[in-house]
Coordinates of C-alpha atoms in Angstrom, one line a residue:
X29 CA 105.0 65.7 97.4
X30 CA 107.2 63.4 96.8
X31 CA 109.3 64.4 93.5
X32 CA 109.2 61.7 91.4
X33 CA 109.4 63.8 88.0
X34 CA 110.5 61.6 85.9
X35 CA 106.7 60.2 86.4
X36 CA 105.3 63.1 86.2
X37 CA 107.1 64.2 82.7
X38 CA 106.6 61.0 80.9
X39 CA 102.4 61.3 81.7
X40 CA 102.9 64.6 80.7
X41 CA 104.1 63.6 77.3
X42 CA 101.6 61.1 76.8
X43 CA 100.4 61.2 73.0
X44 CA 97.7 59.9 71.1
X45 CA 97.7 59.9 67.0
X46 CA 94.2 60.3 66.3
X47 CA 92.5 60.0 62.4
X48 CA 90.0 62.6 61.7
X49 CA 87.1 61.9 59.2
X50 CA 84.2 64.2 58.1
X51 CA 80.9 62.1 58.6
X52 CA 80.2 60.8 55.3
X53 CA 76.3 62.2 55.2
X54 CA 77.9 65.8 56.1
X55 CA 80.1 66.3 52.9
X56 CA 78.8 68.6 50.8
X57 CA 81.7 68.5 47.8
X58 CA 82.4 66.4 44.5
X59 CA 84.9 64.6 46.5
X60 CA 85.3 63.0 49.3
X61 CA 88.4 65.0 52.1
X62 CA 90.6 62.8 53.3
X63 CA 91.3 62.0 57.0
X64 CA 93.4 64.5 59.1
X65 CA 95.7 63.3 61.4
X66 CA 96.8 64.7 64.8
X67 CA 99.2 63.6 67.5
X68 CA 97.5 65.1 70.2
X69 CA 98.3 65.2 74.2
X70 CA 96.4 63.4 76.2
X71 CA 96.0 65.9 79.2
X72 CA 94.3 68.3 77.1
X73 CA 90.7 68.8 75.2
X74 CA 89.5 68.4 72.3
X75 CA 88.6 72.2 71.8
X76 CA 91.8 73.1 72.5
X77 CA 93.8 70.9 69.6
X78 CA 90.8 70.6 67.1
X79 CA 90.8 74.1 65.6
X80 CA 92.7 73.0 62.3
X81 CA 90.6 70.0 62.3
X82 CA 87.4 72.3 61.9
X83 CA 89.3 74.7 59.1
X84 CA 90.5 71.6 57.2
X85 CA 86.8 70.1 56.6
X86 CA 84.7 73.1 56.6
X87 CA 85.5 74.1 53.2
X88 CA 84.1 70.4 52.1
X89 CA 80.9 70.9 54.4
X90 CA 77.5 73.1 53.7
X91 CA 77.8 74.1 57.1
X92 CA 78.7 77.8 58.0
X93 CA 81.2 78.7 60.2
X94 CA 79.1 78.9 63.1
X95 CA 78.3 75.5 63.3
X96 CA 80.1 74.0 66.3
X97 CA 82.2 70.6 65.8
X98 CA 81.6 67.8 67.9
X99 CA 83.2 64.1 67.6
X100 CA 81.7 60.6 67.7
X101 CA 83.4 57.4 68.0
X102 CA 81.7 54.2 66.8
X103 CA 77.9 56.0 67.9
X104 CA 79.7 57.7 71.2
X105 CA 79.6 61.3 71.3
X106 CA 82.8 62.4 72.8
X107 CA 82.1 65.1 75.9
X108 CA 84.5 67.6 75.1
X109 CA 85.3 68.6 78.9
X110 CA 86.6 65.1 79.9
X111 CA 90.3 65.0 79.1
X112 CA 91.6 63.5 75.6
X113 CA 92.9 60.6 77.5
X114 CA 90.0 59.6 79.9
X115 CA 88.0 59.5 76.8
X116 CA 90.2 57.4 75.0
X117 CA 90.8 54.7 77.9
X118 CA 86.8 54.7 78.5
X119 CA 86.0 53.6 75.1
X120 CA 89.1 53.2 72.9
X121 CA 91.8 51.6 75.2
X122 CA 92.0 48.0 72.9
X123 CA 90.9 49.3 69.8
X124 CA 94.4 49.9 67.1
X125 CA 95.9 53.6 66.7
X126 CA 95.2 55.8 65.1
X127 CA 92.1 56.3 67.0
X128 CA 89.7 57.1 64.2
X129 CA 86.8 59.5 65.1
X130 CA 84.0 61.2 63.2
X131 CA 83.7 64.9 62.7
X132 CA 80.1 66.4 63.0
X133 CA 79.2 69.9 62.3
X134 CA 75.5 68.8 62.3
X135 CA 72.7 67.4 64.2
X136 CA 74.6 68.2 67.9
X137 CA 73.4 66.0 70.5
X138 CA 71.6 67.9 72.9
X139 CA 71.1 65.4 74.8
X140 CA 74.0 64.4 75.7
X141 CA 76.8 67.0 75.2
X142 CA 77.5 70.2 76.6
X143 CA 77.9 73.2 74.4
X144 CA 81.4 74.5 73.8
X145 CA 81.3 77.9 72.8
X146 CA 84.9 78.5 73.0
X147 CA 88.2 78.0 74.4
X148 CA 86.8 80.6 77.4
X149 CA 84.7 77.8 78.7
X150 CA 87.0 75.2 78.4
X151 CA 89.4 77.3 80.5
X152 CA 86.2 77.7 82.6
X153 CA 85.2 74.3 83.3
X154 CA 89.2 73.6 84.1
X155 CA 89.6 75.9 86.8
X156 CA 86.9 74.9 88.5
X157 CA 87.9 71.7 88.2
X158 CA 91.1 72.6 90.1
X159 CA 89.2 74.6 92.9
X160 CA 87.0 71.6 93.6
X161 CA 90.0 69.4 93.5
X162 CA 91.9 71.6 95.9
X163 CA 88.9 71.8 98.6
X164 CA 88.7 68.6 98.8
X165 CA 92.4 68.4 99.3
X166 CA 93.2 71.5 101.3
X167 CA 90.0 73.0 102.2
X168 CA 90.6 75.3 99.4
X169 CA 93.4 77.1 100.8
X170 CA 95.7 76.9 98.8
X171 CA 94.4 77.5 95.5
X172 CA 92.6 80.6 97.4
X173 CA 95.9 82.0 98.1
X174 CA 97.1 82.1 94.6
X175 CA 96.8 85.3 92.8
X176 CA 95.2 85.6 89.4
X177 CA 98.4 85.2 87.5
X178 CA 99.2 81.9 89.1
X179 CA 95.9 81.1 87.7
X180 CA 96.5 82.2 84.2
X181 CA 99.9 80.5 84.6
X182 CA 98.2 76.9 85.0
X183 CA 95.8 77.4 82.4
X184 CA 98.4 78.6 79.8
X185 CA 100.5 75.7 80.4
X186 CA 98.2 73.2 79.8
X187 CA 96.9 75.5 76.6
X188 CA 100.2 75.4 75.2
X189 CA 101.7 71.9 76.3
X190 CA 104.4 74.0 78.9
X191 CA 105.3 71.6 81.2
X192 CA 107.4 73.2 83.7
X193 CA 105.2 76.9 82.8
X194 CA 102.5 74.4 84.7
X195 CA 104.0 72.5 87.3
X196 CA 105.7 75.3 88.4
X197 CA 102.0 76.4 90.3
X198 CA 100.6 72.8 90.4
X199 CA 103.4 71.4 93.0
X200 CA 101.7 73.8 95.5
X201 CA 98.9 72.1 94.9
X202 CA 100.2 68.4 95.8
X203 CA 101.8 69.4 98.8
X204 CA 100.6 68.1 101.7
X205 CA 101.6 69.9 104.7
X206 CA 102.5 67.9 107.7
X207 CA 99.4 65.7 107.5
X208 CA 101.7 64.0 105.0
X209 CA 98.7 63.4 103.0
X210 CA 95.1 65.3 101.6
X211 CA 91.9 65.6 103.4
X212 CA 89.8 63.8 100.9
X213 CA 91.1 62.3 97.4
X214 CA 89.8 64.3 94.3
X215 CA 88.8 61.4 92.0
X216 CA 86.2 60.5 89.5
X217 CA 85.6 56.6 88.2
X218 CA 84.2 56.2 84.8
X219 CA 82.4 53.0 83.5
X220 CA 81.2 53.2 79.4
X221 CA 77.3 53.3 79.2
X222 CA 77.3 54.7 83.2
X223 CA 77.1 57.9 85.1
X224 CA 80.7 59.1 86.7
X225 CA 81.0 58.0 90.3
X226 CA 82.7 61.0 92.7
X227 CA 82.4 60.7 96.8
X228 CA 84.5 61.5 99.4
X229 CA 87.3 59.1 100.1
X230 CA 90.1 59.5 102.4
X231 CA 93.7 58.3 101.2
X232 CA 94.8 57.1 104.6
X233 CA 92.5 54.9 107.3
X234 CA 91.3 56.3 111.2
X235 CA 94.3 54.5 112.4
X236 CA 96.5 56.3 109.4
X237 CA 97.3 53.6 107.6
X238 CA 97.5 54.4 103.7
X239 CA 94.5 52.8 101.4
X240 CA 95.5 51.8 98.3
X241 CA 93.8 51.3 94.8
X242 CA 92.0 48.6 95.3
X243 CA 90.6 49.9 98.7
X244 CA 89.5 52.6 96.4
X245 CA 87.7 50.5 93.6
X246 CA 85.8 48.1 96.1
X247 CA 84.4 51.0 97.7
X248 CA 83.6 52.5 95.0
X249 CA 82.4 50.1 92.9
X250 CA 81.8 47.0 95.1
X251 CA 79.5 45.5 92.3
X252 CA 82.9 45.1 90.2
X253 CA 85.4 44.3 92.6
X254 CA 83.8 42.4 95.9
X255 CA 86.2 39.5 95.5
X256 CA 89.9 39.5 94.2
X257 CA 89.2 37.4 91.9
X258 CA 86.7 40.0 90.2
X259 CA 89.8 42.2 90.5
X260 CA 92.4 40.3 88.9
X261 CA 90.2 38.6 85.8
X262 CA 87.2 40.2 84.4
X263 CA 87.8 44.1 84.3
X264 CA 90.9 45.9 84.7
X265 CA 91.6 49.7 86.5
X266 CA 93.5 52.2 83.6
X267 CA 94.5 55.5 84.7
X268 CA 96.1 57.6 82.5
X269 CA 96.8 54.8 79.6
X270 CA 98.5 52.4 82.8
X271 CA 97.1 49.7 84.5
X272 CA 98.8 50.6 88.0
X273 CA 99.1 47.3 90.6
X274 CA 96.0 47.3 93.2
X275 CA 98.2 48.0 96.3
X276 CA 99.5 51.4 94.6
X277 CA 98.6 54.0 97.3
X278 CA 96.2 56.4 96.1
X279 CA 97.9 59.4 97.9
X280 CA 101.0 58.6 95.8
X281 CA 98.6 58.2 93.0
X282 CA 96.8 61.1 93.3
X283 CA 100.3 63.5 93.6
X284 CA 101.6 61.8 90.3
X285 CA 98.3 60.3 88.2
X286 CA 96.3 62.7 88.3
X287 CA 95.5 64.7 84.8
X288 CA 96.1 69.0 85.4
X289 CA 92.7 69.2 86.7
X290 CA 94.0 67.8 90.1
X291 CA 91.4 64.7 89.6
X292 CA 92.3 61.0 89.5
X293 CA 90.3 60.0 86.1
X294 CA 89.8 56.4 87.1
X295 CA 88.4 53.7 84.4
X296 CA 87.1 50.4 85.0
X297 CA 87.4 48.8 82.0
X298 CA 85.2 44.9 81.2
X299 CA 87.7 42.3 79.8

């Protein structure tokens, strides 16, 4: 891949400050808690940077400890195994900071989120995650040839914010051999109030010419962008918090953008 680090270290230490409040109909105490607040990464999950959100307002809830916290934003619950970022972008990406979100320990959503038992199944859903990004990349190969520890070394350094612990295994995975580029691009493209769009997509033409971003998004989503002028006025393309320029080529994009899951979290956002 090519090394352009300095990319890859400032997404890396992408932040958002996010405001914490108990759900008003949950508190259970004479008074009312007051907000927490949390500068959280934007690569990681919400189970994994929430735990002294749940100790703070448990003590003000009815709730035992068993109850499992999950997070709304303005009626939205927040699926705990997209990245912190990607669900920020998809619904939150004009809205002022601190992103203020409601804390539930009641009435889950069945409906709509998965059950997080633990910081097992996030660790779970990440990895394969990576494995489905890396067949579709290398035919699986290379994250195949890893041994466990390599593994645990990924998962451990997006755990504990390590960013050289983790890209010390992920560079194996953005290498691209002499094809000088991946088989397929792992990518999923989000719209609010939509099902996540994922096909296969090559990042470079039959003639090998690269595609590019927008090649990408009309594809895609050809009810958005059929025209340029859908492209350039009424929605806009955030990845990772950045609007990048159409003609960006998504191999480029996918070796620096992507979040540690080895996907391309792609938002069309309506302006």
């Amino acid at each position: 891949m090519a090394d352009d680090r300095e990319v890859l270290r400032e997404l890396w230490d992408g932040r958002l400050p996010i405001k914490f409040n108990l759900a008003a109909d949950e508190v259970s105490s004479m008074e009312h808690p007051e907000p927490c607040y949390l500068l959280v990464p934007r690569q990681s999950y919400f189970p994994l940077v929430t735990d002294k959100v749940q100790r703070y307002f448990l003590k003000y809830t009815a709730n035992s400890q068993g109850e499992e916290l999950w997070l709304e934003y303005e009626g939205q619950p927040l699926k705990w195994h997209y990245p912190i970022g990607v669900l920020f972008d998809l619904f939150a990406s004009s809205t002022m900071l601190p992103w203020s979100l409601v804390v539930h320990f009641q009435k889950f959503p069945e409906d709509e989120l998965l059950h997080c038992p633990g910081k097992d199944a996030v660790e779970s859903h990440f990895m394969s995650s990576v494995k489905e990004a890396d067949t579709l990349k290398h035919r699986g190969q290379v994250i195949n040839g890893m041994q466990k520890k390599d593994h645990k070394q990924l998962w451990m350094g997006l755990q504990n914010d390590k960013f050289d612990q983790f890209w010390a295994i992920n560079r194996r995975l953005m290498e691209h051999g002499e094809e000088n580029c991946f088989k397929h691009l792992p990518f999923r493209l989000y719209q609010p109030d939509k099902p996540c769009v994922q096909r296969l997509f090559r990042p470079i033409t039959d003639e090998g010419e690269q595609r590019v971003l927008g090649d990408l998004v009309r594809e895609v989503a050809p009810q958005v962008f059929n025209t340029e002028e859908d492209a350039s006025g009424s929605w806009k393309v955030v990845i990772q918090g950045v609007e990048p320029p159409m003609e960006t080529p998504v191999q480029w994009l996918s070796e620096h953008f992507s979040y540690p899951d080895n996907f391309l979290h792609i938002c069309l956002i309506s302006t």
